[in-house]
């Protein structure tokens, strides 16, 4: 039986859309106004209240040294401000920068400089630290250990042999994990030196399409695009990687995810790319995704063919630009 929190009905999709677009207040209001919630939704509602609306917020409490805790608290405060839209995003970023600069004794430093310094601080305590934005918010990834494996991955423009670093022992996993109290978050990412994968997300499903397609092929496409098209835009990276998922996925799983995640706001590249894909493929495939209660094998084949065509057309347009 499907966990109620993973349902694809319109109400469930709207809750997650609010979360994915960084609007926790609206997500909580939807949960608060709904009658007869399942135990999974009730637990999410309770956790969101304790984290974002209680007089004393219930924050993550990872087993780290007292020396590192204040840095995490700076990010937690920032995330509560932006996810509840208490202040403008720019002001929240300035306050985050000010708070980190005080702790690091680096007045006048940029966020890039401060997070470079934080990387050193955490590495001295035997942690890996990845800063920067997962657009549009800051929220670092901090973990204890890497385990390296090698994979050969087929994507539309050829096979890739890539190193995958399985990451273990997270103490922070970006803003979306914080926003959803651990229910959603990045499964990994691509860097020049190889792929990075959150091991706990995939450890029991390494042979499934969720790993083989939605992680390996998705991230392998990112790695290939980084090399072929320097300075490609974030939403274009996601657009192309999600098209690759559609090309290789034999079920309707990705289609439902696209419908759930789609958002026309370009500030959120992951959601915006889903929106663009739906717009483009509906024209090519000749039917509306959002009105399909079920995707037959024939419809899935139409989508896969349309995705392959859209991918090649987009590749040709990028080759003219780069």
Coordinates of C-alpha atoms in Angstrom, one line a residue:
X1 CA 0.0 0.0 0.0
X2 CA 1.3 3.5 -0.9
X3 CA 2.4 5.6 2.0
X4 CA -0.2 8.4 2.2
X5 CA 2.5 11.0 2.2
X6 CA 3.6 9.9 -1.2
X7 CA 0.2 10.0 -2.9
X8 CA -0.2 11.9 -6.2
X9 CA -3.6 13.4 -5.6
X10 CA -3.9 17.2 -6.1
X11 CA -3.9 18.1 -2.4
X12 CA -0.8 16.1 -1.7
X13 CA 1.0 17.6 -4.7
X14 CA 0.1 21.1 -3.5
X15 CA 1.6 20.4 -0.1
X16 CA 4.9 19.3 -1.7
X17 CA 4.9 22.1 -4.2
X18 CA 4.8 24.6 -1.4
X19 CA 7.7 22.8 0.4
X20 CA 9.7 22.6 -2.8
X21 CA 9.2 26.3 -3.5
X22 CA 10.3 27.3 0.0
X23 CA 6.9 28.3 1.2
X24 CA 6.5 26.4 4.5
X25 CA 3.8 28.7 5.9
X26 CA 1.4 27.8 3.0
X27 CA 2.3 24.1 3.3
X28 CA 1.6 24.1 7.0
X29 CA -1.7 25.9 6.5
X30 CA -2.8 23.3 4.0
X31 CA -2.0 20.6 6.5
X32 CA -3.7 22.4 9.4
X33 CA -6.9 22.9 7.4
X34 CA -7.2 19.3 6.3
X35 CA -9.5 16.9 8.2
X36 CA -8.9 13.2 8.8
X37 CA -5.2 13.3 8.0
X38 CA -3.3 10.0 7.9
X39 CA -0.7 9.4 10.6
X40 CA 2.1 10.2 8.1
X41 CA 0.6 13.6 7.3
X42 CA -0.2 14.3 11.0
X43 CA 3.5 13.6 11.9
X44 CA 4.7 16.0 9.2
X45 CA 2.3 18.6 10.4
X46 CA 3.5 18.1 14.0
X47 CA 7.2 18.3 12.9
X48 CA 6.7 21.4 10.9
X49 CA 4.9 23.1 13.8
X50 CA 7.7 22.2 16.2
X51 CA 10.4 23.3 13.8
X52 CA 8.9 26.5 12.4
X53 CA 6.1 27.8 14.6
X54 CA 6.7 26.7 18.2
X55 CA 7.9 29.3 20.7
X56 CA 11.2 27.3 21.0
X57 CA 11.9 25.7 17.6
X58 CA 12.9 22.0 17.6
X59 CA 16.1 22.1 15.5
X60 CA 18.3 19.2 14.4
X61 CA 20.7 18.1 17.0
X62 CA 23.5 16.1 15.3
X63 CA 26.3 14.6 17.4
X64 CA 29.0 17.2 16.8
X65 CA 31.4 19.2 18.9
X66 CA 30.3 22.4 20.7
X67 CA 32.8 24.2 18.5
X68 CA 30.7 23.5 15.3
X69 CA 27.2 24.0 16.7
X70 CA 27.1 27.8 16.4
X71 CA 27.8 27.6 12.7
X72 CA 24.9 25.2 12.2
X73 CA 22.7 27.5 14.3
X74 CA 23.4 30.4 11.9
X75 CA 22.1 28.4 9.0
X76 CA 19.1 27.2 11.0
X77 CA 18.1 30.7 11.8
X78 CA 18.6 31.9 8.2
X79 CA 16.5 29.0 6.9
X80 CA 13.6 29.6 9.3
X81 CA 13.6 33.3 8.2
X82 CA 13.5 32.5 4.4
X83 CA 11.3 29.5 4.5
X84 CA 8.6 31.4 6.5
X85 CA 9.3 34.5 4.5
X86 CA 9.7 36.6 7.6
X87 CA 12.1 38.9 5.9
X88 CA 13.3 39.5 2.3
X89 CA 15.7 36.9 1.1
X90 CA 18.5 39.4 0.5
X91 CA 18.3 40.7 4.0
X92 CA 18.3 37.1 5.4
X93 CA 21.5 36.4 3.4
X94 CA 23.1 39.5 4.7
X95 CA 22.3 38.5 8.3
X96 CA 23.6 35.0 7.7
X97 CA 26.8 36.5 6.3
X98 CA 27.1 38.9 9.3
X99 CA 26.6 36.1 11.8
X100 CA 29.1 33.8 10.2
X101 CA 31.7 36.6 9.9
X102 CA 31.4 37.3 13.6
X103 CA 32.0 33.6 14.5
X104 CA 34.9 33.3 12.1
X105 CA 36.3 36.7 13.0
X106 CA 36.3 37.6 9.3
X107 CA 34.5 41.0 9.0
X108 CA 33.6 42.2 5.5
X109 CA 34.0 38.7 3.9
X110 CA 31.7 37.5 1.2
X111 CA 29.6 34.3 1.6
X112 CA 31.9 32.5 -0.8
X113 CA 34.9 33.5 1.3
X114 CA 33.1 32.6 4.6
X115 CA 32.1 29.2 3.4
X116 CA 35.6 28.5 2.1
X117 CA 36.8 29.2 5.6
X118 CA 34.0 27.0 7.1
X119 CA 35.2 24.2 4.8
X120 CA 38.6 24.4 6.5
X121 CA 37.0 24.5 10.0
X122 CA 34.8 21.4 9.4
X123 CA 37.6 19.5 7.7
X124 CA 39.8 20.0 10.8
X125 CA 37.0 18.2 12.6
X126 CA 37.1 15.4 10.0
X127 CA 33.9 16.5 8.1
X128 CA 33.3 17.2 4.5
X129 CA 31.6 20.6 3.8
X130 CA 29.9 21.7 0.6
X131 CA 28.6 25.3 0.7
X132 CA 27.0 27.5 -1.9
X133 CA 23.3 27.6 -2.9
X134 CA 20.9 25.0 -4.0
X135 CA 18.9 27.7 -5.7
X136 CA 17.6 29.8 -4.3
X137 CA 18.7 29.3 -0.7
X138 CA 22.0 28.6 1.2
X139 CA 22.1 25.4 3.2
X140 CA 25.4 23.4 3.3
X141 CA 25.9 19.6 2.9
X142 CA 28.1 18.4 5.8
X143 CA 29.0 14.7 6.1
X144 CA 31.6 12.4 7.7
X145 CA 32.9 9.9 5.1
X146 CA 33.0 8.9 1.5
X147 CA 33.0 5.4 -0.1
X148 CA 34.1 5.4 -3.7
X149 CA 32.7 3.1 -6.4
X150 CA 33.0 3.1 -10.2
X151 CA 30.1 2.8 -12.7
X152 CA 29.7 2.8 -16.5
X153 CA 26.6 4.8 -17.3
X154 CA 24.9 5.1 -20.7
X155 CA 23.3 8.4 -21.6
X156 CA 22.0 9.7 -25.0
X157 CA 25.3 11.1 -26.2
X158 CA 27.5 8.1 -25.2
X159 CA 28.7 6.0 -22.2
X160 CA 30.4 7.6 -19.2
X161 CA 32.7 5.9 -16.8
X162 CA 32.3 7.8 -13.5
X163 CA 33.4 7.6 -9.9
X164 CA 30.6 7.7 -7.4
X165 CA 31.3 8.9 -3.9
X166 CA 28.7 7.4 -1.5
X167 CA 28.4 9.9 1.4
X168 CA 27.9 8.7 4.9
X169 CA 27.2 10.3 8.3
X170 CA 25.3 13.5 7.4
X171 CA 24.9 16.3 9.9
X172 CA 23.3 18.7 7.4
X173 CA 21.7 18.0 4.0
X174 CA 20.8 21.3 2.5
X175 CA 17.7 23.5 2.8
X176 CA 15.0 21.1 1.4
X177 CA 15.9 18.4 4.0
X178 CA 15.6 21.1 6.7
X179 CA 12.3 22.4 5.2
X180 CA 10.6 19.0 5.1
X181 CA 12.0 17.7 8.4
X182 CA 14.0 15.0 6.6
X183 CA 11.2 13.9 4.2
X184 CA 12.7 15.3 1.0
X185 CA 16.1 16.4 -0.1
X186 CA 18.9 16.0 -2.6
X187 CA 20.0 12.4 -3.4
X188 CA 23.3 13.6 -4.7
X189 CA 25.1 15.9 -7.2
X190 CA 27.8 16.0 -9.9
X191 CA 31.2 17.7 -9.6
X192 CA 34.2 17.7 -11.9
X193 CA 36.0 15.0 -9.9
X194 CA 32.9 12.6 -9.9
X195 CA 29.5 12.0 -8.6
X196 CA 28.4 12.3 -5.0
X197 CA 25.5 10.2 -3.7
X198 CA 23.7 10.2 -0.3
X199 CA 24.1 6.6 0.5
X200 CA 21.2 6.3 3.0
X201 CA 18.7 7.4 0.2
X202 CA 19.7 4.6 -2.1
X203 CA 21.4 1.8 0.0
X204 CA 18.4 -0.6 -0.3
X205 CA 17.5 0.2 -4.0
X206 CA 20.8 0.2 -5.9
X207 CA 19.4 -2.1 -8.6
X208 CA 16.2 0.0 -9.0
X209 CA 15.4 2.6 -11.6
X210 CA 15.3 5.2 -8.8
X211 CA 19.1 4.7 -8.5
X212 CA 20.1 3.5 -12.0
X213 CA 18.0 6.2 -13.8
X214 CA 17.0 9.0 -11.5
X215 CA 20.4 9.2 -9.8
X216 CA 23.1 7.7 -12.1
X217 CA 21.8 8.8 -15.5
X218 CA 20.6 12.1 -14.1
X219 CA 23.9 13.0 -12.5
X220 CA 25.9 11.5 -15.4
X221 CA 24.1 13.9 -17.7
X222 CA 25.0 16.8 -15.5
X223 CA 28.7 15.7 -15.6
X224 CA 28.6 15.5 -19.3
X225 CA 26.9 18.8 -19.7
X226 CA 29.4 20.5 -17.4
X227 CA 32.2 19.4 -19.8
X228 CA 30.3 20.2 -23.1
X229 CA 28.6 23.4 -22.1
X230 CA 30.5 25.5 -19.6
X231 CA 28.3 28.1 -17.8
X232 CA 25.1 26.3 -18.8
X233 CA 22.2 27.6 -16.7
X234 CA 20.9 25.6 -13.7
X235 CA 17.4 25.1 -15.0
X236 CA 18.8 23.9 -18.3
X237 CA 21.0 21.3 -16.5
X238 CA 17.9 20.0 -14.7
X239 CA 15.8 20.2 -17.9
X240 CA 18.2 18.0 -19.7
X241 CA 18.8 15.5 -16.9
X242 CA 15.1 15.0 -16.4
X243 CA 14.6 14.4 -20.1
X244 CA 17.2 11.7 -19.8
X245 CA 15.3 10.1 -17.0
X246 CA 12.1 10.1 -19.1
X247 CA 14.0 8.6 -22.1
X248 CA 15.2 5.6 -20.0
X249 CA 12.4 5.1 -17.4
X250 CA 9.9 2.4 -18.5
X251 CA 7.2 3.3 -16.0
X252 CA 5.1 6.4 -15.3
X253 CA 7.1 7.2 -12.1
X254 CA 8.9 10.2 -13.5
X255 CA 5.8 11.6 -15.1
X256 CA 4.0 11.8 -11.8
X257 CA 7.0 13.5 -10.3
X258 CA 7.1 16.1 -13.0
X259 CA 3.4 17.0 -12.5
X260 CA 4.0 17.1 -8.7
X261 CA 7.1 19.3 -8.9
X262 CA 6.3 21.7 -11.8
X263 CA 6.4 25.4 -10.9
X264 CA 6.7 28.4 -13.4
X265 CA 8.9 30.3 -10.9
X266 CA 12.4 30.4 -12.4
X267 CA 14.0 31.1 -9.0
X268 CA 13.6 27.3 -8.3
X269 CA 15.5 25.5 -11.1
X270 CA 14.4 22.0 -10.3
X271 CA 10.7 22.9 -10.3
X272 CA 11.0 25.3 -13.2
X273 CA 12.6 22.6 -15.3
X274 CA 9.7 20.3 -14.6
X275 CA 7.3 23.0 -15.7
X276 CA 9.2 23.5 -19.0
X277 CA 9.3 19.8 -19.7
X278 CA 5.6 19.4 -19.3
X279 CA 5.0 22.4 -21.5
X280 CA 7.3 21.1 -24.2
X281 CA 6.3 17.5 -24.1
X282 CA 2.5 18.1 -24.0
X283 CA 2.9 19.9 -27.4
X284 CA 4.9 17.0 -28.9
X285 CA 3.1 14.1 -27.3
X286 CA -0.4 15.6 -27.9
X287 CA -2.0 15.2 -24.5
X288 CA -2.1 16.9 -21.1
X289 CA -0.1 15.2 -18.4
X290 CA -2.1 16.8 -15.6
X291 CA -5.4 15.3 -16.8
X292 CA -4.2 11.7 -17.1
X293 CA -5.4 9.6 -14.1
X294 CA -3.2 6.8 -15.5
X295 CA -0.4 6.6 -18.0
X296 CA -0.8 3.6 -20.3
X297 CA 2.2 1.9 -21.9
X298 CA 1.3 3.6 -25.2
X299 CA 1.3 7.0 -23.6
X300 CA 4.6 6.3 -21.8
X301 CA 6.2 5.3 -25.1
X302 CA 4.9 8.6 -26.7
X303 CA 6.4 10.6 -23.8
X304 CA 9.8 8.7 -24.1
X305 CA 10.0 9.4 -27.8
X306 CA 9.0 13.1 -27.3
X307 CA 11.6 13.4 -24.6
X308 CA 14.3 12.0 -26.9
X309 CA 13.4 14.5 -29.6
X310 CA 13.3 17.4 -27.1
X311 CA 16.7 16.4 -25.8
X312 CA 18.3 16.3 -29.2
X313 CA 16.7 19.6 -30.2
X314 CA 17.9 21.3 -27.0
X315 CA 21.4 19.8 -27.5
X316 CA 21.5 21.4 -31.0
X317 CA 20.5 24.8 -29.6
X318 CA 23.2 24.6 -26.9
X319 CA 25.9 23.7 -29.5
X320 CA 25.0 26.9 -31.3
X321 CA 25.5 28.9 -28.1
X322 CA 28.7 27.3 -26.8

